[in-house]
PDB file of C-alpha atoms in Angstrom:
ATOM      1  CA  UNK A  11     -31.611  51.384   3.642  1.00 75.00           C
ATOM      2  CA  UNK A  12     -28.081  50.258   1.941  1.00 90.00           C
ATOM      3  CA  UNK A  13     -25.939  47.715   3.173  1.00 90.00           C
ATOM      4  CA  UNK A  14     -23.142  50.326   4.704  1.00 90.00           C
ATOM      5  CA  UNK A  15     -26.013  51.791   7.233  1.00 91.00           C
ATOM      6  CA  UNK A  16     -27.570  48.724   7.714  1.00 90.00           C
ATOM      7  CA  UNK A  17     -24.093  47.978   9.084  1.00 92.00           C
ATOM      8  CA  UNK A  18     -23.421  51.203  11.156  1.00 93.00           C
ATOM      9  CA  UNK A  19     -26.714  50.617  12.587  1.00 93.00           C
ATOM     10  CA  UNK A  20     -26.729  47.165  13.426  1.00 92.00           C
ATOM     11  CA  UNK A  21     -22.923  46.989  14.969  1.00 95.00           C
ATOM     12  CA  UNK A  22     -23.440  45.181  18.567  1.00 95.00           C
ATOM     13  CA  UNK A  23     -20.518  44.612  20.836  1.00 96.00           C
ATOM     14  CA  UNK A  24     -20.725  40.756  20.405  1.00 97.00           C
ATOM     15  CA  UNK A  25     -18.475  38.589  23.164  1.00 97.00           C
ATOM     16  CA  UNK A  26     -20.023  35.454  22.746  1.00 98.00           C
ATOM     17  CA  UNK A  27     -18.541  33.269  19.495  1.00 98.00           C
ATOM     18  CA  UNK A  28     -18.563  30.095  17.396  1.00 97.00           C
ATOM     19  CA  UNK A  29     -15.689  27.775  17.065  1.00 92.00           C
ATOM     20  CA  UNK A  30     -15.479  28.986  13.424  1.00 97.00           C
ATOM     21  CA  UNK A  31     -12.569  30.390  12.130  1.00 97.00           C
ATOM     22  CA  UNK A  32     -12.098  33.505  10.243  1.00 98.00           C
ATOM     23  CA  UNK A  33     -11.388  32.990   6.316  1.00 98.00           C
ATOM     24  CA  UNK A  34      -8.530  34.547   5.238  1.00 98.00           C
ATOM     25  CA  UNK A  35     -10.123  36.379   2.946  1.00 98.00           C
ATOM     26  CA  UNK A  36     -12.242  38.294   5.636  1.00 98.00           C
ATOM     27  CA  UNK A  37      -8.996  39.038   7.538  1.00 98.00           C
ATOM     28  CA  UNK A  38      -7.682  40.306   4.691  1.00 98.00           C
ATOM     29  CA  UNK A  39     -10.975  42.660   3.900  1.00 98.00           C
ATOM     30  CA  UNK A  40     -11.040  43.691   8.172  1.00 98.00           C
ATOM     31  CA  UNK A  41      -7.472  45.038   7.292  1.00 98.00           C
ATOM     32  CA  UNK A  42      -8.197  46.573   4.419  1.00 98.00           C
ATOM     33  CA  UNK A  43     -11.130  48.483   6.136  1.00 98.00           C
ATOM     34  CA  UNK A  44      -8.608  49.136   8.925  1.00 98.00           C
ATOM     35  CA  UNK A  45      -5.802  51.222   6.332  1.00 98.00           C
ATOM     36  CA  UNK A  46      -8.922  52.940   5.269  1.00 98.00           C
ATOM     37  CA  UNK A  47      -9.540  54.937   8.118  1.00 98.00           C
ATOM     38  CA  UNK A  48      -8.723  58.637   7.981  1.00 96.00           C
ATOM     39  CA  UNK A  49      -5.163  59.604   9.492  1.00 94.00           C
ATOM     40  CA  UNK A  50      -4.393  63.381  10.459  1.00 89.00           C
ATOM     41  CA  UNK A  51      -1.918  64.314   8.249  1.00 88.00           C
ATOM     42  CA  UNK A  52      -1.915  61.560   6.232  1.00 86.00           C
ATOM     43  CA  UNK A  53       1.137  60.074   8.487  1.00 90.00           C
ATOM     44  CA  UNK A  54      -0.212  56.461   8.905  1.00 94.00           C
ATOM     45  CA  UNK A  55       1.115  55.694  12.226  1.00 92.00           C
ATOM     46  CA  UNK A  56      -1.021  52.607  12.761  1.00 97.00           C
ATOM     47  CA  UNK A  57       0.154  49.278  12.996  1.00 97.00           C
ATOM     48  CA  UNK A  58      -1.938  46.114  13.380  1.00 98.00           C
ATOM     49  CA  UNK A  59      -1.291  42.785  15.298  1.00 98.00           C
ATOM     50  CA  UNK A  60      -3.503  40.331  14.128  1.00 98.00           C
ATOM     51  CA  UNK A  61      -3.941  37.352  16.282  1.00 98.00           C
ATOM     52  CA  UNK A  62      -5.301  33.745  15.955  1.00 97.00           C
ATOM     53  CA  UNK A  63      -3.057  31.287  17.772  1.00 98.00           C
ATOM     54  CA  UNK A  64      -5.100  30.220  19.951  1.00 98.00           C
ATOM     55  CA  UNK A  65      -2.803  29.463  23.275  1.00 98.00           C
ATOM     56  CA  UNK A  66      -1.867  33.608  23.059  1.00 98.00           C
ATOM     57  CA  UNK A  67      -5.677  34.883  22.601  1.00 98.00           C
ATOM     58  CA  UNK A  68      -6.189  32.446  25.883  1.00 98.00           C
ATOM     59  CA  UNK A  69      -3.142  34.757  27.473  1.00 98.00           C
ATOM     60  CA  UNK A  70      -4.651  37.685  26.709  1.00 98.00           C
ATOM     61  CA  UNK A  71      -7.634  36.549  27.841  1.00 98.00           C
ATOM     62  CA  UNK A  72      -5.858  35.557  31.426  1.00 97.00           C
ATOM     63  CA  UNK A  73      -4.512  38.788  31.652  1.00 97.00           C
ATOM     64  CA  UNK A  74      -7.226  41.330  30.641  1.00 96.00           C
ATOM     65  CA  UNK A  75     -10.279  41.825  33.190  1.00 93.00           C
ATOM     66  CA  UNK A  76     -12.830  42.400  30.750  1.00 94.00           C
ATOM     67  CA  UNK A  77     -11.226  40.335  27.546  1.00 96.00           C
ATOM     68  CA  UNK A  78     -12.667  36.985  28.734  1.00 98.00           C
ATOM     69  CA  UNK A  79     -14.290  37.009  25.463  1.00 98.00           C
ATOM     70  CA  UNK A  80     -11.196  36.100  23.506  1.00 98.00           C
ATOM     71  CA  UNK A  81     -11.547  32.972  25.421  1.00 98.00           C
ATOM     72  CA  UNK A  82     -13.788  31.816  22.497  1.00 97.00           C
ATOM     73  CA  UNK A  83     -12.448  34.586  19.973  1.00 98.00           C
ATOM     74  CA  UNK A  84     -10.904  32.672  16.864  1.00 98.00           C
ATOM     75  CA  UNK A  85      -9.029  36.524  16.292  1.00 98.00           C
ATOM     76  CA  UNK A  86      -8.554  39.396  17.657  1.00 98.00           C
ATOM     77  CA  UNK A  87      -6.462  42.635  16.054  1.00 98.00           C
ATOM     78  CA  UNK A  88      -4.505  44.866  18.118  1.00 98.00           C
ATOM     79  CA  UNK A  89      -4.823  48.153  16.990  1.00 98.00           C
ATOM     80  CA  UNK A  90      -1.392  50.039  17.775  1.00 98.00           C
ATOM     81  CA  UNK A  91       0.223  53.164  16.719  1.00 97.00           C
ATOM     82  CA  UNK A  92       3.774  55.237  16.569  1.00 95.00           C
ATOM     83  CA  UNK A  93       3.008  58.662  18.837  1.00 93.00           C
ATOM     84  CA  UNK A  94       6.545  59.941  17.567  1.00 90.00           C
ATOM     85  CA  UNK A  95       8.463  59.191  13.722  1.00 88.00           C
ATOM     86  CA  UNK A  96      12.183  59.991  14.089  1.00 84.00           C
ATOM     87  CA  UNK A  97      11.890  63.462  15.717  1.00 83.00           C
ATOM     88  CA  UNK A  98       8.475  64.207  14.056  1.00 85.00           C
ATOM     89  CA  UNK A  99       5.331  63.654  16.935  1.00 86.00           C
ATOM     90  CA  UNK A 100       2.641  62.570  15.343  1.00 88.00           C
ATOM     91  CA  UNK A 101      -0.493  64.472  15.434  1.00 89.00           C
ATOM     92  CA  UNK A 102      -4.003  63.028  16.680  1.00 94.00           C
ATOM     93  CA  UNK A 103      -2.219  59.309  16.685  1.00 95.00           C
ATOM     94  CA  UNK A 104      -5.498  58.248  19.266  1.00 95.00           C
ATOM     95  CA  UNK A 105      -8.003  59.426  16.998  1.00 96.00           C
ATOM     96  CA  UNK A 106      -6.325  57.377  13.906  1.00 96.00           C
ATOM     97  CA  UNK A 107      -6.221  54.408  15.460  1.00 97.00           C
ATOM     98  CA  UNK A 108      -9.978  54.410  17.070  1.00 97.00           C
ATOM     99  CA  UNK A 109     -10.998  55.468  13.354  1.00 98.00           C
ATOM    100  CA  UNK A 110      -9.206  52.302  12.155  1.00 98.00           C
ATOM    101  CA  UNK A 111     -10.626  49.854  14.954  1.00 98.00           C
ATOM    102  CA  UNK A 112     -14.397  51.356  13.932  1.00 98.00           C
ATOM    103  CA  UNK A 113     -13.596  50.314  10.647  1.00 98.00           C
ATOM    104  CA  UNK A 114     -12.708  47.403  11.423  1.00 98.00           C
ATOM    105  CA  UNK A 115     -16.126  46.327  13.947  1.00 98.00           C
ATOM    106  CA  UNK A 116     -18.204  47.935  11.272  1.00 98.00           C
ATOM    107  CA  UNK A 117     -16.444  45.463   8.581  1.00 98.00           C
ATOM    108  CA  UNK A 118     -17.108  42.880  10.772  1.00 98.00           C
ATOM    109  CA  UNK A 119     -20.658  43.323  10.842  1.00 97.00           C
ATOM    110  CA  UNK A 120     -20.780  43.797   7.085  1.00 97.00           C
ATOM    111  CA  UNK A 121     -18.798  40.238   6.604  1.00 98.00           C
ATOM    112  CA  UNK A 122     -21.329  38.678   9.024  1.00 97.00           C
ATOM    113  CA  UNK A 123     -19.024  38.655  12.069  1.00 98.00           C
ATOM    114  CA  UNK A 124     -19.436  39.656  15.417  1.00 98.00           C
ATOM    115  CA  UNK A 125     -17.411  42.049  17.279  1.00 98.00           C
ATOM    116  CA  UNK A 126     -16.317  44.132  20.286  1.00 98.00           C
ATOM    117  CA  UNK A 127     -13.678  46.425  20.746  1.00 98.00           C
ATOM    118  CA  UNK A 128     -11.066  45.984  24.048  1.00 97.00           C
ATOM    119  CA  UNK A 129      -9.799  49.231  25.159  1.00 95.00           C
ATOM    120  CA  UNK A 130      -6.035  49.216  26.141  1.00 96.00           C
ATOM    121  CA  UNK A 131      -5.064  52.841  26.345  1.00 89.00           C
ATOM    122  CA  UNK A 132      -6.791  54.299  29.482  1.00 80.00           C
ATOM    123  CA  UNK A 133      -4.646  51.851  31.823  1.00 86.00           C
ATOM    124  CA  UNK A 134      -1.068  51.412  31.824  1.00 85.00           C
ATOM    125  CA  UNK A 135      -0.746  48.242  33.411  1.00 90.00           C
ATOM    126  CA  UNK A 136      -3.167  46.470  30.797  1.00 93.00           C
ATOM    127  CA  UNK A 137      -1.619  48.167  27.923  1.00 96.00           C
ATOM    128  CA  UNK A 138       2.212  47.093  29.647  1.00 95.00           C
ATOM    129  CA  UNK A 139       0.670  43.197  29.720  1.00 97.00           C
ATOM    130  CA  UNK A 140      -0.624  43.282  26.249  1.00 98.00           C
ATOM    131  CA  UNK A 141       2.823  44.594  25.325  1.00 97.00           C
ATOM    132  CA  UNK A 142       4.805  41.973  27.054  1.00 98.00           C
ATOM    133  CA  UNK A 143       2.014  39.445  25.725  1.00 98.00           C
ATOM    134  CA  UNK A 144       2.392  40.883  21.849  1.00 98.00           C
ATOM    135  CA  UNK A 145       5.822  41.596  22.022  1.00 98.00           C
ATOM    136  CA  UNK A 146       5.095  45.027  20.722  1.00 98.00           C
ATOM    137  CA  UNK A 147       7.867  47.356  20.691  1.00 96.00           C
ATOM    138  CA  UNK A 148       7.800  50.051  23.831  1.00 94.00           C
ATOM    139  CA  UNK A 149       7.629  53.277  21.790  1.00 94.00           C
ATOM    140  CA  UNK A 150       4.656  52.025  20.400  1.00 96.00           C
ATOM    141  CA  UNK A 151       1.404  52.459  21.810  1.00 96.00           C
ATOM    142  CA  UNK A 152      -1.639  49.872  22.319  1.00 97.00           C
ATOM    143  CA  UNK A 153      -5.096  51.493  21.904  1.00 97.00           C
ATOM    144  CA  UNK A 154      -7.630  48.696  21.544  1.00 97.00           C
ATOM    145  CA  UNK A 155      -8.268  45.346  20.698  1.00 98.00           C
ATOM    146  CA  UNK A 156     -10.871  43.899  18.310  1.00 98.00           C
ATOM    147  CA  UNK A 157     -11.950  40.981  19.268  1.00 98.00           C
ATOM    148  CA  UNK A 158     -13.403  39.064  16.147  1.00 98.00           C
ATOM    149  CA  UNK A 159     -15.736  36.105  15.322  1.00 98.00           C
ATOM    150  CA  UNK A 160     -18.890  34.949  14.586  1.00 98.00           C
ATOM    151  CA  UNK A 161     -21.308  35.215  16.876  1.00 98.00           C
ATOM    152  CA  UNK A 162     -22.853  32.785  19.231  1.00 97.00           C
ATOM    153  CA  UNK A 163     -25.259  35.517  20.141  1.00 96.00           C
ATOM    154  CA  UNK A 164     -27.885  38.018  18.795  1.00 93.00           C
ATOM    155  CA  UNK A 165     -28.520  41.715  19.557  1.00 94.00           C
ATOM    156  CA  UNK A 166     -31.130  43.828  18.692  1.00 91.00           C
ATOM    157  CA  UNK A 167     -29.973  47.479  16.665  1.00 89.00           C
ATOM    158  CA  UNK A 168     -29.177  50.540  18.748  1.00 86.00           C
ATOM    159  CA  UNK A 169     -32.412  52.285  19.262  1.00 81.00           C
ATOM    160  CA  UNK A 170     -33.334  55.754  17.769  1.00 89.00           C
ATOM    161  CA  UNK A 171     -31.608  59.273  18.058  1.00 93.00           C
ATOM    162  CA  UNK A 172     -31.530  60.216  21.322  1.00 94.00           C
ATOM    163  CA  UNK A 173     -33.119  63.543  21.312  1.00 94.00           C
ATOM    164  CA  UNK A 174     -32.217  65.387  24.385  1.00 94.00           C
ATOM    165  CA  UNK A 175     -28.665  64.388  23.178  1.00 94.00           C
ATOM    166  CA  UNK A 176     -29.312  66.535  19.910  1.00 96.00           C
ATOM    167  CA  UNK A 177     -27.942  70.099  19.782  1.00 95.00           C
ATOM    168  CA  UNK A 178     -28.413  72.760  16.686  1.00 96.00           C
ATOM    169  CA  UNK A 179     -26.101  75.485  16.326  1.00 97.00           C
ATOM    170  CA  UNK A 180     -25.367  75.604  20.032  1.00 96.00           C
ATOM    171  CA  UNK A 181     -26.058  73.694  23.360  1.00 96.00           C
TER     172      UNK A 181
END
């Protein structure tokens, strides 16, 4: 199997990290997976905030129920994204920027670094504290946060296609 399957398949949600800090040339290859996610359109609505100082990740990390992770994350990457430009709305903004935080946990794996992914969007008041916590702008929206490092855990692959799952032609 080639090395881009081998890291589809083997992408865990990882929460548990070294103290070792992200090169800057990984960061730089995460990002460049993330602007190489499809975009409806073409519009390219998404915006990243990429985060390493360490007192906000511990904010976050106060503030978000199920971020404790980012606790021991050396980075996490806010994925964010413009629902309107000027007077144009932009189309299938959500879908852009989930495209864009896959690419960015499958990267991960591929660099040898674990990942999960934070979501934001489904619940106002923890997309309204990462806002106030990011200082992102309030027509912008927050749908996820990767939460990057390398892990301090192991987890097997996802097991096989789930058959019963599996529909041809129609359900």
């Amino acid at each position: 199997m080639n090395e881009t399957l081998n890291s589809i398949l083997g992408r865990r949600s990882i929460r548990k990290f070294t103290d070792k800090a992200v090169s800057e040339d990984c960061k730089k290859l995460l990002l460049k997976a993330a602007f190489a996610a499809p975009s409806a359109k073409n519009q390219r609505g998404t915006d990243f905030v990429v985060v390493e100082d360490r007192k906000i990740l511990d904010t976050l990390a106060d503030n978000l129920q199920y971020g404790k992770m980012l606790y021991q994350a050396p980075l996490c990457i806010a994925v964010c994204s413009e629902t309107k430009r000027g007077a144009e709305e932009l189309v299938l903004w959500e879908e852009d920027a989930s495209a864009a935080i896959e690419n960015i946990l499958v990267a991960a794996k591929s660099l040898g670094l674990g990942s999960v992914w934070l979501g934001i969007l489904a619940r106002e008041d923890r997309e309204n504290k990462v806002r106030e916590i990011l200082e992102v702008p309030s027509e912008i929206r927050i749908v996820g946060i990767a939460a990057i490092g390398y892990p301090d855990e192991e987890k097997e692959p996802h097991g096989e296609i789930n058959e019963a799952r599996v529909h041809f032609n129609k359900w």
